[in-house]
Coordinates of C-alpha atoms in Angstrom, one line a residue:
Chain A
X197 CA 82.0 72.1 74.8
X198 CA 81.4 75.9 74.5
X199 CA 84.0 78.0 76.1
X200 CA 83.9 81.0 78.4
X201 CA 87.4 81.6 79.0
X202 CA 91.1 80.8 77.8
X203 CA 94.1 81.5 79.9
X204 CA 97.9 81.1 78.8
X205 CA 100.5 81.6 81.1
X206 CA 104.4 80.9 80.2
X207 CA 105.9 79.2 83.2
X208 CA 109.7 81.0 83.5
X209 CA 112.4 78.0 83.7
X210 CA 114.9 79.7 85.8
X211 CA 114.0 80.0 89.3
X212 CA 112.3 77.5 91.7
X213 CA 111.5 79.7 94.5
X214 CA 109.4 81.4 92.1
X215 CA 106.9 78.6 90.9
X216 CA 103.7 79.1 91.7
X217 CA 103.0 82.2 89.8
X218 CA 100.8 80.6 86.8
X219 CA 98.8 78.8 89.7
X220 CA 98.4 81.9 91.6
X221 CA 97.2 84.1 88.6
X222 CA 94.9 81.3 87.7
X223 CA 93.6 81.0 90.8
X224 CA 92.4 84.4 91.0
X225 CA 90.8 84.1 87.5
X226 CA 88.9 81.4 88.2
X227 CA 87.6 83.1 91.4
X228 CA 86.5 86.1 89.8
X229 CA 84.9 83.9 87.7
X230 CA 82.7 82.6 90.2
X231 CA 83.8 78.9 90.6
X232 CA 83.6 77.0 94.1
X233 CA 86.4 76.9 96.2
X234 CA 87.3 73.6 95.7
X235 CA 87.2 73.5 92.3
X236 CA 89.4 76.3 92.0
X237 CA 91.8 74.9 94.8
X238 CA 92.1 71.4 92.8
X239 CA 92.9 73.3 89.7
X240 CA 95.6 75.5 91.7
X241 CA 97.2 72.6 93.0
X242 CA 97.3 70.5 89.7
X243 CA 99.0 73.8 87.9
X244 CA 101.2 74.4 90.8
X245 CA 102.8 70.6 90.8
X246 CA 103.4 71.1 87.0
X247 CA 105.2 74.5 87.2
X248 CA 107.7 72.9 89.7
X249 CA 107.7 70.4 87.1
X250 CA 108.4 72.7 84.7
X251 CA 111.4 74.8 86.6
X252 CA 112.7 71.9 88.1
X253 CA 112.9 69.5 84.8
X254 CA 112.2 71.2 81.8
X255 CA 113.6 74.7 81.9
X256 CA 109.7 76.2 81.8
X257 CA 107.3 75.8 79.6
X258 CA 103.3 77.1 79.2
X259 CA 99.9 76.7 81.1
X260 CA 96.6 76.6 79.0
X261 CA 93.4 76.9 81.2
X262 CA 90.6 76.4 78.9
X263 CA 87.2 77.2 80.8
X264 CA 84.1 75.5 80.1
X265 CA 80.2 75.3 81.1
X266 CA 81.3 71.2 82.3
X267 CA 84.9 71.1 82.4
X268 CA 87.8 73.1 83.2
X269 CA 90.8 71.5 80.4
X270 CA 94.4 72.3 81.8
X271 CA 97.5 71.5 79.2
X272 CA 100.7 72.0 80.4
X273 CA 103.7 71.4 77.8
X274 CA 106.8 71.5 78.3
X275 CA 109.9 70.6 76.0
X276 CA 112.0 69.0 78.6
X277 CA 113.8 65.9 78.8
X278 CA 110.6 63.5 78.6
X279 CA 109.8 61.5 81.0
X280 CA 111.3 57.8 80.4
X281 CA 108.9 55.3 82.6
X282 CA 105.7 57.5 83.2
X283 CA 104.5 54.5 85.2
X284 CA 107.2 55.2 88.0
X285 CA 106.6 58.8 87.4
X286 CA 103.4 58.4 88.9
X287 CA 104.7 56.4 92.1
X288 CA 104.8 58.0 95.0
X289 CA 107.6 59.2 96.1
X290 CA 109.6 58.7 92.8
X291 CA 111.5 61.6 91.6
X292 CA 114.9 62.1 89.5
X293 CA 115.2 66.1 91.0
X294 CA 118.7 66.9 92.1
X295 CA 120.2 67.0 95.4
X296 CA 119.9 71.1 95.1
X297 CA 116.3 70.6 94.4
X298 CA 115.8 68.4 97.2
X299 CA 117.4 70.7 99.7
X300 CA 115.1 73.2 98.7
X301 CA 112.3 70.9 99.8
X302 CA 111.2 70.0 96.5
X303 CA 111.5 66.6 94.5
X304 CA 109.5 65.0 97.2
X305 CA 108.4 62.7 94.2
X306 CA 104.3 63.7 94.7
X307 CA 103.6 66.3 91.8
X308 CA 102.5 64.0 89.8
X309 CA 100.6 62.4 91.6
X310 CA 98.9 65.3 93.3
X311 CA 97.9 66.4 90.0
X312 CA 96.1 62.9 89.6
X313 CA 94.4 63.2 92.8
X314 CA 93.2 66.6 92.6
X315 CA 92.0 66.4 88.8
X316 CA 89.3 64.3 87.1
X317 CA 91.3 63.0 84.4
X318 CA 94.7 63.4 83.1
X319 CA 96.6 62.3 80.3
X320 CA 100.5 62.7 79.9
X321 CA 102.1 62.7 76.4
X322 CA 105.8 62.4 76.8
X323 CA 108.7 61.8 74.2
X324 CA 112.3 61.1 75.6
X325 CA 114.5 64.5 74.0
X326 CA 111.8 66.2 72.9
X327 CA 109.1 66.8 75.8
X328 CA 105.9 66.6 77.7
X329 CA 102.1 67.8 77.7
X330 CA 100.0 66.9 80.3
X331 CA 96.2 67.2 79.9
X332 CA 93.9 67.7 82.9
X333 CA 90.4 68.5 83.3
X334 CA 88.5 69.3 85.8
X335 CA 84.8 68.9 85.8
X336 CA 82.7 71.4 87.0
X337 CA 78.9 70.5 86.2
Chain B
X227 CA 91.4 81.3 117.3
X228 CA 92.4 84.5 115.3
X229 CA 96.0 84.3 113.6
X230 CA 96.4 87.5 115.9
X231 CA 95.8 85.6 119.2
X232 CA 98.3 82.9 117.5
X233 CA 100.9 85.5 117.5
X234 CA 100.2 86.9 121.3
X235 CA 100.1 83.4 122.9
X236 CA 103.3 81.8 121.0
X237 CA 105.3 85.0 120.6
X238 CA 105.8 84.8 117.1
X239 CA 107.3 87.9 115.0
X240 CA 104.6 88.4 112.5
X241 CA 107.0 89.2 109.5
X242 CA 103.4 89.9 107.1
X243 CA 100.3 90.5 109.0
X244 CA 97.7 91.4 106.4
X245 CA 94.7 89.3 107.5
X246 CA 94.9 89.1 111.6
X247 CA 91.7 88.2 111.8
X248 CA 92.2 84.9 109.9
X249 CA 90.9 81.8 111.7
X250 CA 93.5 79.2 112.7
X251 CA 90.9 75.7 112.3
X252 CA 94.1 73.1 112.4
X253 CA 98.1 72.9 112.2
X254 CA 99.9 70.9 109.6
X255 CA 103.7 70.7 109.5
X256 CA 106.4 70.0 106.8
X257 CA 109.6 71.1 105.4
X258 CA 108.3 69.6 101.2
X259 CA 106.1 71.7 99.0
X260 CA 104.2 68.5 97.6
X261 CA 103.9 67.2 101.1
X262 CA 102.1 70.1 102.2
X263 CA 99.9 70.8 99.1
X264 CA 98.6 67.5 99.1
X265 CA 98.0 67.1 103.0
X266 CA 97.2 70.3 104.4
X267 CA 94.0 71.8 104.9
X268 CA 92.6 75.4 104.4
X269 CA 92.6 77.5 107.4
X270 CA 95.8 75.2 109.0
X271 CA 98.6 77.4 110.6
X272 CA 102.0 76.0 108.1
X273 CA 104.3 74.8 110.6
X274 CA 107.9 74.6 108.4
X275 CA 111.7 75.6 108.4
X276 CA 111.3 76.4 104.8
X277 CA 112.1 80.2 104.1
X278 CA 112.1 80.7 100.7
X279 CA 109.0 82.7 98.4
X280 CA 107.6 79.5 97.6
X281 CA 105.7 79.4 100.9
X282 CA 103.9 82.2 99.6
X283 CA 102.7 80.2 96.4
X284 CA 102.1 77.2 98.6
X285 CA 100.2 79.4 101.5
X286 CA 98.0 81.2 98.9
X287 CA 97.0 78.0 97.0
X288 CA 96.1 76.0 100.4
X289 CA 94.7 79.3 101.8
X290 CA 96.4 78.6 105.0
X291 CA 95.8 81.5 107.8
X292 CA 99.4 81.6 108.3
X293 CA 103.1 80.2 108.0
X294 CA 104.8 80.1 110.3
X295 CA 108.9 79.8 109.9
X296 CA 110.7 78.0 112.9
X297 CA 114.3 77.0 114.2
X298 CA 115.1 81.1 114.0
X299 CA 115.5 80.5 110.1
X300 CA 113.7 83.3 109.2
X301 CA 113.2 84.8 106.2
X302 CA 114.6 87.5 103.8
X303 CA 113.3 91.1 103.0
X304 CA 112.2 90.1 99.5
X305 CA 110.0 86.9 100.5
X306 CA 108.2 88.8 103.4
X307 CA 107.3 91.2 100.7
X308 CA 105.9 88.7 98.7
X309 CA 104.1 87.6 101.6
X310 CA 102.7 91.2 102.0
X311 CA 102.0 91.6 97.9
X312 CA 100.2 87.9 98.0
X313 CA 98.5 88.9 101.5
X314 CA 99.8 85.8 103.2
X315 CA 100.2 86.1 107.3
X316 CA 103.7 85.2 107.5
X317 CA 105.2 84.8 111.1
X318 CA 109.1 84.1 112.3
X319 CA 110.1 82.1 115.9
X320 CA 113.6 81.1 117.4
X321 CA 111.6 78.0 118.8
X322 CA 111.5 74.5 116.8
X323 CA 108.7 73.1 114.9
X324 CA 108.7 70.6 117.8
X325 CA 107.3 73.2 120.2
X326 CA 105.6 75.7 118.6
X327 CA 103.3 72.3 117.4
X328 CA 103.4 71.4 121.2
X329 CA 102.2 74.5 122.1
X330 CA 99.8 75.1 119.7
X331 CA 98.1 71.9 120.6
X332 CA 97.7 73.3 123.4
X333 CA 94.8 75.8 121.9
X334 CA 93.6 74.1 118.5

């Protein structure tokens, strides 16, 4: 696949409230870029869910857009706690955020899968202690 | 109807007004990020108690024609700023999400 475009964004672990910045910045990027609107809304979404992932979980971690002619390829790593049962993870409604987070109206247990709705494929590579990298891609052709 | 009509029939504060002409098409309410990104639909008026920036994120990524903060929860100096800088119409009401929805039915 040939690329047009890379875009790296380090998601800062420290503050909740402030997720959605990567998303955001990619979101105009991809609309200067000339994509459709729901392509780039998708993508926004997918990134968004994984930076609250990030800040809620993992203490931040980085967002890789990699823009193609067919595909758009998201990778977002993280080196969190892991997740331990991905297959719950991906429930509905299933999340381990804290009682803080869930005040905040996060931890509604759908980021994950929001980010499986909105994207075409997704992979998620996770090790228990040492982290997570979820792969997404979008197709665009 | 314009966000701007929005405003003058329910007697909201408008907090951020940047885009006044934005049309409202539907209403979607919700007090859980991931609720509302996965539910709501471009053009909807955000119906939420929520207050803090995220709303902005959340507003911007949907590209919702306005929030709209209830129950007199309001928000803070920094997060309508954000609202300005991100250009998201964000409007403030004593009333509950109960009844600004009720009323808003009335029009959408």
């Amino acid at each position: 696949m040939s690329e047009l475009v890379k875009l790296h964004y380090d998601v800062d672990g420290n503050d909740f409230a402030a997720a959605g910045e990567a998303s955001m910045k990619i979101k105009k990027e991809l609309r200067n870029l000339g994509f459709p609107q729901d392509i780039i809304r998708r993508i926004a979404i997918a990134v968004y869910e994984g930076e609250i992932n990030m800040v809620i979980h993992a203490d931040g971690g980085t967002a890789d857009v990699s823009v193609g002619l067919d595909e758009i390829d998201i990778t977002l790593a993280d080196k969190g706690p892991g997740i331990p049962d991905v297959e719950k993870a991906m429930q509905k409604g299933w999340s381990t955020a804290s009682e803080e987070v869930r005040s905040a109206g996060f931890g509604a247990g759908m980021g994950l899968p929001n980010m499986k709705k909105n994207t075409d494929e997704m992979e998620i590579e996770t090790e228990v202690g040492v982290g997570t990298t979820i792969h997404m891609k979008v197709y665009v052709a | 109807m314009t966000v701007q009509e929005l405003v003058d029939r329910l007697g909201l504060d408008p907090v951020a007004l940047p885009h006044p002409e934005y049309e409202v098409t539907s209403g979607y309410v919700g007090d859980m990020p991931s609720w509302v990104m996965g539910n709501a639909t471009e053009g909807c008026a955000w119906v939420t108690i929520l207050n803090n920036r995220n709303i902005a994120a959340v507003a911007v990524l949907i590209e919702m024609a306005c929030v709209i903060v209830t129950e007199g929860a309001g928000v803070s100096e920094e997060v309508a700023q954000v609202a300005m800088e991100q250009e998201v119409n964000l409007l403030c009401t004593e009333k509950s999400s109960f009844d600004t929805v009720a009323r808003m039915a009335e029009f959408l």
